[in-house]
Short mmCIF file of N, CA and C in Angstrom, two decimals:
data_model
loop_
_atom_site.label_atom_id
_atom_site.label_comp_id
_atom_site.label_asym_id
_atom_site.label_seq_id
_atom_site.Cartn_x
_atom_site.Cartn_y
_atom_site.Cartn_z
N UNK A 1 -68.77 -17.80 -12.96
CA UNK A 1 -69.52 -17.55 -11.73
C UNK A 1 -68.85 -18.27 -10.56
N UNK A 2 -68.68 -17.68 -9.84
CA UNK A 2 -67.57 -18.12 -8.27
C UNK A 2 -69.11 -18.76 -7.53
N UNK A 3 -68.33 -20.53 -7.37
CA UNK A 3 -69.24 -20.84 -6.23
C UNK A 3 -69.16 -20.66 -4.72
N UNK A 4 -67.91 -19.81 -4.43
CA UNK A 4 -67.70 -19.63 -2.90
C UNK A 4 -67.80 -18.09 -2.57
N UNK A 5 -68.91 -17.94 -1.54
CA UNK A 5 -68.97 -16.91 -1.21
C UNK A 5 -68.11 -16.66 0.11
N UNK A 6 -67.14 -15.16 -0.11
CA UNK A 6 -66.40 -14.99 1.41
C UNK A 6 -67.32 -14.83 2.57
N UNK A 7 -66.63 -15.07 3.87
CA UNK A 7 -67.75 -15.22 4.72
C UNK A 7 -67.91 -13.66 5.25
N UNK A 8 -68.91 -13.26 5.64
CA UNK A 8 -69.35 -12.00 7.09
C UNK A 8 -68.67 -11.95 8.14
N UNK A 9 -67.42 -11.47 8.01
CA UNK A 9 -66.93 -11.70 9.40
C UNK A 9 -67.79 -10.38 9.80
N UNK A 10 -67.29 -10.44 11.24
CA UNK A 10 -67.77 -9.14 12.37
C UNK A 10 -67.01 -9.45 13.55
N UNK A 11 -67.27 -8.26 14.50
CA UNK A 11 -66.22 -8.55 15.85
C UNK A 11 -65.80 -9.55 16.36
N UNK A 12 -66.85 -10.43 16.65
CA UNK A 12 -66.71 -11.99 17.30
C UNK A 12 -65.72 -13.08 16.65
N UNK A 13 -65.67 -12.69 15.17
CA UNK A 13 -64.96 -13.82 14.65
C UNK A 13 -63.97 -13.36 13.45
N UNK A 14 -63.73 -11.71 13.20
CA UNK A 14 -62.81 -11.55 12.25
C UNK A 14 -61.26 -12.21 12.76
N UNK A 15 -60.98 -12.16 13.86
CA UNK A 15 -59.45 -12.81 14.15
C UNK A 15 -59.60 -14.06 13.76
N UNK A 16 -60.28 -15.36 13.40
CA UNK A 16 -60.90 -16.47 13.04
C UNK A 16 -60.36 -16.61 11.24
N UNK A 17 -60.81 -15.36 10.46
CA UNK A 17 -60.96 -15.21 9.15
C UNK A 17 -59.46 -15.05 8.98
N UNK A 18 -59.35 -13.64 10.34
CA UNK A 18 -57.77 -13.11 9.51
C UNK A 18 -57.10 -14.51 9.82
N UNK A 19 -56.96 -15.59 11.12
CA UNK A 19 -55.66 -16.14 11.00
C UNK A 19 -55.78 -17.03 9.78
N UNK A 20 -56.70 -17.49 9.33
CA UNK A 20 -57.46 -18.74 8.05
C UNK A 20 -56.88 -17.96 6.30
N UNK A 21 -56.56 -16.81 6.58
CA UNK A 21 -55.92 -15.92 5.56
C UNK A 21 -54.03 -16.19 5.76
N UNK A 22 -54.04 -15.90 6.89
CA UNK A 22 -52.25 -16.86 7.20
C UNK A 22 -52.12 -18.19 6.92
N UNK A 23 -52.58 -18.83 7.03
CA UNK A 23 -52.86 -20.26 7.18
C UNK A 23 -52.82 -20.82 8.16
N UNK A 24 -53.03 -19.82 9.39
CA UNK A 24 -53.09 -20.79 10.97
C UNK A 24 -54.37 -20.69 10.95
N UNK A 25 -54.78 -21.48 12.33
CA UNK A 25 -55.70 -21.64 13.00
C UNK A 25 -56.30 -21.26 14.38
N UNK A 26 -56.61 -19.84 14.24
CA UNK A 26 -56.84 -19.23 15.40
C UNK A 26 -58.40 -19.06 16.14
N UNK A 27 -58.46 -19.48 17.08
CA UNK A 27 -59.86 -19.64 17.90
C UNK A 27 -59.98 -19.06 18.94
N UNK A 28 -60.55 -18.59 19.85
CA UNK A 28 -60.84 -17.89 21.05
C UNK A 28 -61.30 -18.99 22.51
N UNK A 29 -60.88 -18.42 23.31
CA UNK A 29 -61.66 -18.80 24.67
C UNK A 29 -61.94 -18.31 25.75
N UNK A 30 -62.65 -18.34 26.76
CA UNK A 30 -63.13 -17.58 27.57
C UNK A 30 -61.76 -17.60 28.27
N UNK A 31 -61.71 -15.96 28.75
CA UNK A 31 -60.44 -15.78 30.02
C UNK A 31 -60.38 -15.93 31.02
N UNK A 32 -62.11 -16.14 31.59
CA UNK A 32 -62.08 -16.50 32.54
C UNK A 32 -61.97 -18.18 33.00
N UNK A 33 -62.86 -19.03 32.51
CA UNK A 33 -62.94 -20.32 32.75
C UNK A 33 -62.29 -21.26 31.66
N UNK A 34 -61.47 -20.79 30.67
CA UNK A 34 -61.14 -21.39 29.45
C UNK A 34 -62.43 -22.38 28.45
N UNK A 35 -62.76 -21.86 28.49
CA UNK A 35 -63.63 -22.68 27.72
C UNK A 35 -63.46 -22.62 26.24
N UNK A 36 -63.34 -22.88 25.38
CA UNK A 36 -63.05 -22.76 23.74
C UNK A 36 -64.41 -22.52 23.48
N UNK A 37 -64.19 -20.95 23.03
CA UNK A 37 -65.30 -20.83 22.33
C UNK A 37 -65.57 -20.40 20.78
N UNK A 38 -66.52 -21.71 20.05
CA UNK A 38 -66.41 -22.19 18.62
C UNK A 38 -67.71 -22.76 18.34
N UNK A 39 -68.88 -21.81 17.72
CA UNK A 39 -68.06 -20.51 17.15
C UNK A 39 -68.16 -19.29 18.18
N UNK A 40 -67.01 -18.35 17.64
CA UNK A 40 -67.10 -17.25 18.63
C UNK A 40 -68.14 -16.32 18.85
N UNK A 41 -68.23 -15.98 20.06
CA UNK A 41 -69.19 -15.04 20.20
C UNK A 41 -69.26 -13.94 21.33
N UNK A 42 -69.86 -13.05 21.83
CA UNK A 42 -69.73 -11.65 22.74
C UNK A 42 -69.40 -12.44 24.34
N UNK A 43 -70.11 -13.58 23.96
CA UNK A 43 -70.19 -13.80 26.01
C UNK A 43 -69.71 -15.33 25.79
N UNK A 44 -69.38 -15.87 26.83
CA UNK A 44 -68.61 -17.36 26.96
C UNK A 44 -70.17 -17.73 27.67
N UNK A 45 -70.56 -18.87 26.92
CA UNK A 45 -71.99 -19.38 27.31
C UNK A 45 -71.95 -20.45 28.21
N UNK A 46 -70.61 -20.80 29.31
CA UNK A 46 -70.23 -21.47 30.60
C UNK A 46 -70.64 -20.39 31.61
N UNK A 47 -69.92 -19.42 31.46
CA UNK A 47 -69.75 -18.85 32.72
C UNK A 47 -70.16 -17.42 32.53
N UNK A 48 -70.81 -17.05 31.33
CA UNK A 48 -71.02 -15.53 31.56
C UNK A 48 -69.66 -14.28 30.97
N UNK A 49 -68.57 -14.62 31.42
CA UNK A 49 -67.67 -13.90 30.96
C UNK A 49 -67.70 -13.59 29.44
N UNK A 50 -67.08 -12.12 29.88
CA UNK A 50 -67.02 -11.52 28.36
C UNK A 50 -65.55 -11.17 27.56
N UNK A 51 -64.53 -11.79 28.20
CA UNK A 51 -63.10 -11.73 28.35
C UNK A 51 -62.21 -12.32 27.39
N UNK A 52 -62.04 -12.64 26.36
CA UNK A 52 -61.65 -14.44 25.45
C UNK A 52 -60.48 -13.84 25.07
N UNK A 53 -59.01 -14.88 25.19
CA UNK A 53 -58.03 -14.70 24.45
C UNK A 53 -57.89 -15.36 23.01
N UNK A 54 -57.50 -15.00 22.62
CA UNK A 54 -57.23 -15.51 20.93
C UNK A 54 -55.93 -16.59 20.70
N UNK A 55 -56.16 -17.87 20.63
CA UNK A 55 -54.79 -18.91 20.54
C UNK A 55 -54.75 -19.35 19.34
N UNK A 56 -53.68 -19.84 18.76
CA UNK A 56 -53.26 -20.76 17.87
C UNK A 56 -53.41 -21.84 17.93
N UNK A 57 -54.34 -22.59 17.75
CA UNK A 57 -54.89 -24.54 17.78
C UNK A 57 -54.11 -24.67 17.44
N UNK A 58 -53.93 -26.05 17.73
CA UNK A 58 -53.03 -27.27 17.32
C UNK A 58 -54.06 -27.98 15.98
N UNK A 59 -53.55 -27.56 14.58
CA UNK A 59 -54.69 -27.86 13.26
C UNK A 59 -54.73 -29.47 13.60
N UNK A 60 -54.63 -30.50 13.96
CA UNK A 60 -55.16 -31.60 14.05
C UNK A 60 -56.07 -31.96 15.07
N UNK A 61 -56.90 -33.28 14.31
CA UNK A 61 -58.19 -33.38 14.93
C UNK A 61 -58.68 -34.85 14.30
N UNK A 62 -59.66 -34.83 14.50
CA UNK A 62 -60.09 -36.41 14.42
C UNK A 62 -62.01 -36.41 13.59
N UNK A 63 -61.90 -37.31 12.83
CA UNK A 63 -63.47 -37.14 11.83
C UNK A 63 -64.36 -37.52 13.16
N UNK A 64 -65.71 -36.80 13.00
CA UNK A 64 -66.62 -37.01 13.99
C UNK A 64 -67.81 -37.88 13.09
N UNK A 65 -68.06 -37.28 11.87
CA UNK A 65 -69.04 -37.38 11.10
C UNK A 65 -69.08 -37.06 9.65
N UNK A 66 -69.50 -37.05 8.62
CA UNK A 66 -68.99 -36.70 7.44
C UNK A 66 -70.53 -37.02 6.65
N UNK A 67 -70.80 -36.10 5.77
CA UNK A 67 -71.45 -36.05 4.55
C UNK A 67 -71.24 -36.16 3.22
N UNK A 68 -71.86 -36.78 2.27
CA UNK A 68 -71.59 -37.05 0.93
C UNK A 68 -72.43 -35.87 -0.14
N UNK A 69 -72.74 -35.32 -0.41
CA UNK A 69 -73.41 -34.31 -1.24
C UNK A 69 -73.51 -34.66 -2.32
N UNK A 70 -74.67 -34.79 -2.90
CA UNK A 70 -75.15 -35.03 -4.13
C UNK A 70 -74.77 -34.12 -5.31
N UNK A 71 -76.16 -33.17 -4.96
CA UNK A 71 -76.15 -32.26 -5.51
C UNK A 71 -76.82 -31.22 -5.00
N UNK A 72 -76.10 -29.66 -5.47
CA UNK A 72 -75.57 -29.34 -6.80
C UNK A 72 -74.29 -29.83 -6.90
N UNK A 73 -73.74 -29.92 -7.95
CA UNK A 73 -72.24 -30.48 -8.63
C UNK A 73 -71.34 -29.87 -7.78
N UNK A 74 -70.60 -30.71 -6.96
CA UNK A 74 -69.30 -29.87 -5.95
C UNK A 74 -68.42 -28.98 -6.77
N UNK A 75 -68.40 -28.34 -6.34
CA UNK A 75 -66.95 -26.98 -6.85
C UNK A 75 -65.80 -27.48 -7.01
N UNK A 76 -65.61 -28.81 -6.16
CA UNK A 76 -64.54 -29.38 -5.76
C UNK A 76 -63.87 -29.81 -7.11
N UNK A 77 -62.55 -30.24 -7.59
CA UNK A 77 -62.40 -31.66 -8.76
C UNK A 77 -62.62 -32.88 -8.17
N UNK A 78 -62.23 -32.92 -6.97
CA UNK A 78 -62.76 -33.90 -6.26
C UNK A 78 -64.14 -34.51 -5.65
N UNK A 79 -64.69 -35.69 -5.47
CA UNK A 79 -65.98 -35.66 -4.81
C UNK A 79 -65.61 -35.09 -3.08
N UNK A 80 -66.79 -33.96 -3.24
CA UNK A 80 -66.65 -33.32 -1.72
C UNK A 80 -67.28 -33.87 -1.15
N UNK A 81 -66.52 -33.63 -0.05
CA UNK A 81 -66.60 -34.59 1.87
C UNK A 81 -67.26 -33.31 2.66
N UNK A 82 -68.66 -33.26 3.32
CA UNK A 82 -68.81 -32.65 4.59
C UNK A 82 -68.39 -32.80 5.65
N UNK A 83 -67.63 -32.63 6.54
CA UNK A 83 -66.69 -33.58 7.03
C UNK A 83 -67.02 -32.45 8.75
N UNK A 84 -67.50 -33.23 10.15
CA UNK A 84 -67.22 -32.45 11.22
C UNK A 84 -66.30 -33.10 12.08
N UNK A 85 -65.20 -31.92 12.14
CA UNK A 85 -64.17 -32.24 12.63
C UNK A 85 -63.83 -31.95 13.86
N UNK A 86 -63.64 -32.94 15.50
CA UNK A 86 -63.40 -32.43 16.30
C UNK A 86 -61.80 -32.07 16.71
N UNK A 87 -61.30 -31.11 17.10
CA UNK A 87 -59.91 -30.44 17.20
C UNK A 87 -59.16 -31.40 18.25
N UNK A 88 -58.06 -31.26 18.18
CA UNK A 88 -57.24 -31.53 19.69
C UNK A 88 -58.14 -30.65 21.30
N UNK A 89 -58.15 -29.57 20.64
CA UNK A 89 -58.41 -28.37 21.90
C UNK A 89 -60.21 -28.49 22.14
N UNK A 90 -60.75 -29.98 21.39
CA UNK A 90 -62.17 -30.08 21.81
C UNK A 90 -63.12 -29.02 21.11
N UNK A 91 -62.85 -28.62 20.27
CA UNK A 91 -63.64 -27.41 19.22
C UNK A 91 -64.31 -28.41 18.27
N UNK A 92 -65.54 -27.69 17.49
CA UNK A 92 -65.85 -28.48 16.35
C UNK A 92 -65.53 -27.79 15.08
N UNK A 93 -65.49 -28.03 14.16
CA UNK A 93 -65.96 -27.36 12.87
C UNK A 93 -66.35 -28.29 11.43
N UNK A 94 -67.39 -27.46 10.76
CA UNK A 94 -67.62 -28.39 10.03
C UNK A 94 -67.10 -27.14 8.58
N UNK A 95 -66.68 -28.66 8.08
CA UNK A 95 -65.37 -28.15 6.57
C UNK A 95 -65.34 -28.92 5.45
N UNK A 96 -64.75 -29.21 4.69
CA UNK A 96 -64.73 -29.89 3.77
C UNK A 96 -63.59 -31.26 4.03
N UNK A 97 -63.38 -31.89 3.99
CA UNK A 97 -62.29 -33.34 3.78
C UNK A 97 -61.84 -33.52 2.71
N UNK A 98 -60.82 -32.60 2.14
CA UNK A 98 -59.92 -33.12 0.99
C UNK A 98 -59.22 -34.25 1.00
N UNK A 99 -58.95 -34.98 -0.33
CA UNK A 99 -58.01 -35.41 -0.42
C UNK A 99 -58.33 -36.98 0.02
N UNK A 100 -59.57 -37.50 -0.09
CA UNK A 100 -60.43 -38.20 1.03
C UNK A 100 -61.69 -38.88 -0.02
N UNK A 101 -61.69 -39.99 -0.44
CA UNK A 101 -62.71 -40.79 -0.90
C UNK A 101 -63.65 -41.33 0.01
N UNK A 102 -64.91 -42.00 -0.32
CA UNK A 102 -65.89 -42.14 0.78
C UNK A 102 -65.30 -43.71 1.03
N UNK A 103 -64.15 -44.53 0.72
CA UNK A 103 -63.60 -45.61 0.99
C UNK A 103 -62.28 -45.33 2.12
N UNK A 104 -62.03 -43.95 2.16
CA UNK A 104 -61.37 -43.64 3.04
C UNK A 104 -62.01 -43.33 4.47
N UNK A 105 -62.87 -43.05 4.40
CA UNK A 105 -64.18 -42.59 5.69
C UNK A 105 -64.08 -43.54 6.82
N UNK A 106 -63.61 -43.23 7.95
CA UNK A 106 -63.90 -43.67 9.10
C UNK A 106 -64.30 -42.53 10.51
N UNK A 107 -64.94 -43.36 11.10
CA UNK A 107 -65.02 -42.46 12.69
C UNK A 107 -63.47 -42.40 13.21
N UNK A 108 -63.03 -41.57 13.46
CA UNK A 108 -61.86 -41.16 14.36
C UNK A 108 -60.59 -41.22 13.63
N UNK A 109 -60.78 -40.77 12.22
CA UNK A 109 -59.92 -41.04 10.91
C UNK A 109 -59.30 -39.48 11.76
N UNK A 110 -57.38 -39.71 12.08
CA UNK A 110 -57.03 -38.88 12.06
C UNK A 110 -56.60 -37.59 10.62
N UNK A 111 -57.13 -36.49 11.31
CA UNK A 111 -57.24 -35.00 10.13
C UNK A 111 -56.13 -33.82 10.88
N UNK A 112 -55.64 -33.08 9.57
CA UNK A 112 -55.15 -31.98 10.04
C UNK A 112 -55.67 -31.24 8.64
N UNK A 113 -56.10 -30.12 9.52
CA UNK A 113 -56.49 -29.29 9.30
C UNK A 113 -55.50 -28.03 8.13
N UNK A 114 -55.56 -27.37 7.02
CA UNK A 114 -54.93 -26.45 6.45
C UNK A 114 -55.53 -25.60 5.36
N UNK A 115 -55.14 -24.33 4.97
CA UNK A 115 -55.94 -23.79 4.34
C UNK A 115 -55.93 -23.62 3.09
N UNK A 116 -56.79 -23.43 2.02
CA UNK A 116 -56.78 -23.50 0.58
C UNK A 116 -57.71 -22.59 0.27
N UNK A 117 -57.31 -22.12 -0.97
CA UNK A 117 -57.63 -20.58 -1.59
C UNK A 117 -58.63 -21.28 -2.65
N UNK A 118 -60.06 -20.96 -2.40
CA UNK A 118 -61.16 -21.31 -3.67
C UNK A 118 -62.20 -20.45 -4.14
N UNK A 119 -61.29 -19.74 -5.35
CA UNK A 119 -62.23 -18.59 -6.22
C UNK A 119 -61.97 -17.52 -5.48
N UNK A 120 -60.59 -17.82 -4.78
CA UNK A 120 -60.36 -16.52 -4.27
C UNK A 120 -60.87 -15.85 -2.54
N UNK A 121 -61.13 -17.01 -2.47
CA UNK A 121 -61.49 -16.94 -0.79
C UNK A 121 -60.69 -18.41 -0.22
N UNK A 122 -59.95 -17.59 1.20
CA UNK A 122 -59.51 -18.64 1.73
C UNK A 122 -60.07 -19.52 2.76
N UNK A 123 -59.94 -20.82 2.65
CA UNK A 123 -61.11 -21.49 3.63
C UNK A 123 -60.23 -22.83 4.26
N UNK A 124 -60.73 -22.67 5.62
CA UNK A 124 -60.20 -23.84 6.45
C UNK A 124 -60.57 -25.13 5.59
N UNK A 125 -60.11 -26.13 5.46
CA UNK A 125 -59.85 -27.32 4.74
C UNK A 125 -59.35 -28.56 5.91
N UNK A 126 -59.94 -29.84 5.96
CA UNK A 126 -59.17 -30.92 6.13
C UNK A 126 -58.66 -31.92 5.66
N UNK A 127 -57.72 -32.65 6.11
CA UNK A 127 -57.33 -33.88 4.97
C UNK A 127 -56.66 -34.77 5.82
N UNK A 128 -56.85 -36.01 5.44
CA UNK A 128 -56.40 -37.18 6.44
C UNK A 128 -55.01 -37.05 6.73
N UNK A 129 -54.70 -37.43 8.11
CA UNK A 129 -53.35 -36.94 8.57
C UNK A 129 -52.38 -37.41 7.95
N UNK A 130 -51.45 -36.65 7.60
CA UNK A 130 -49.85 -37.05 6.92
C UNK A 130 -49.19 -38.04 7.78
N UNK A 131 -48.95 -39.01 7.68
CA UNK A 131 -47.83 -39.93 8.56
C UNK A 131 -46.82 -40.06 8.20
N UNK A 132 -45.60 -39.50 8.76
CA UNK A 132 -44.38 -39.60 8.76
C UNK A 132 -43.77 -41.53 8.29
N UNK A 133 -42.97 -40.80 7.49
CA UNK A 133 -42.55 -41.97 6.45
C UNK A 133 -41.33 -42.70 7.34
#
């Protein structure tokens, strides 16, 4: 029995799914006033506009907040991290934190962001930033 269900995309956010299937990270923003809008949706809720270009984020970002989950039993092998992550480009999302013990947990723990295939659905993922050796 697959514990991950693929998500519903629809207009607003299939470019979101498809780039998370490449392994980038693609988000929208209003064309008119730039505003990043996350999650996406028909109208930019600054200014009204209905216009949004589609960019490639920069996948790093920084821990805002993070959850520990009991139960049910994570899918994970690992103990799973709820983890909300704010972007470079000021977006949020909330994801999982691989790779990441709750002794690793800090506020402003740098993350980059990448994607991993579970049960067959691909899903945005974070993990504490790689530092060059």
């Amino acid at each position: 029995m697959s514990l991950v269900v693929p998500p519903k995309t629809g207009p607003d956010d299939a470019f979101f799914w498809d780039g998370v299937a490449q392994g980038r990270l693609f988000l929208a923003r209003c064309a008119t006033c730039r505003r990043v809008l996350q999650p996406p949706g028909p109208m930019c809720p600054s200014c009204g506009g209905v216009d949004r270009e589609v960019f490639d984020a920069e996948p790093r970002g920084r821990l805002l907040s993070w959850v520990l989950p009991r139960h049910p039993p994570a899918a994970l092998p690992e103990q799973e991290v709820v983890a909300l992550v704010e972007l470079t480009c000021g977006a949020r999302l909330v994801t999982n934190l691989r790779y990441a013990g709750p002794d690793d947990l800090r506020m402003d723990l740098p993350v980059e962001m990448f994607t991993d295939t579970l049960d067959g659905v691909a899903l945005p993922q974070a993990r504490p930033e790689r530092r060059p050796a």
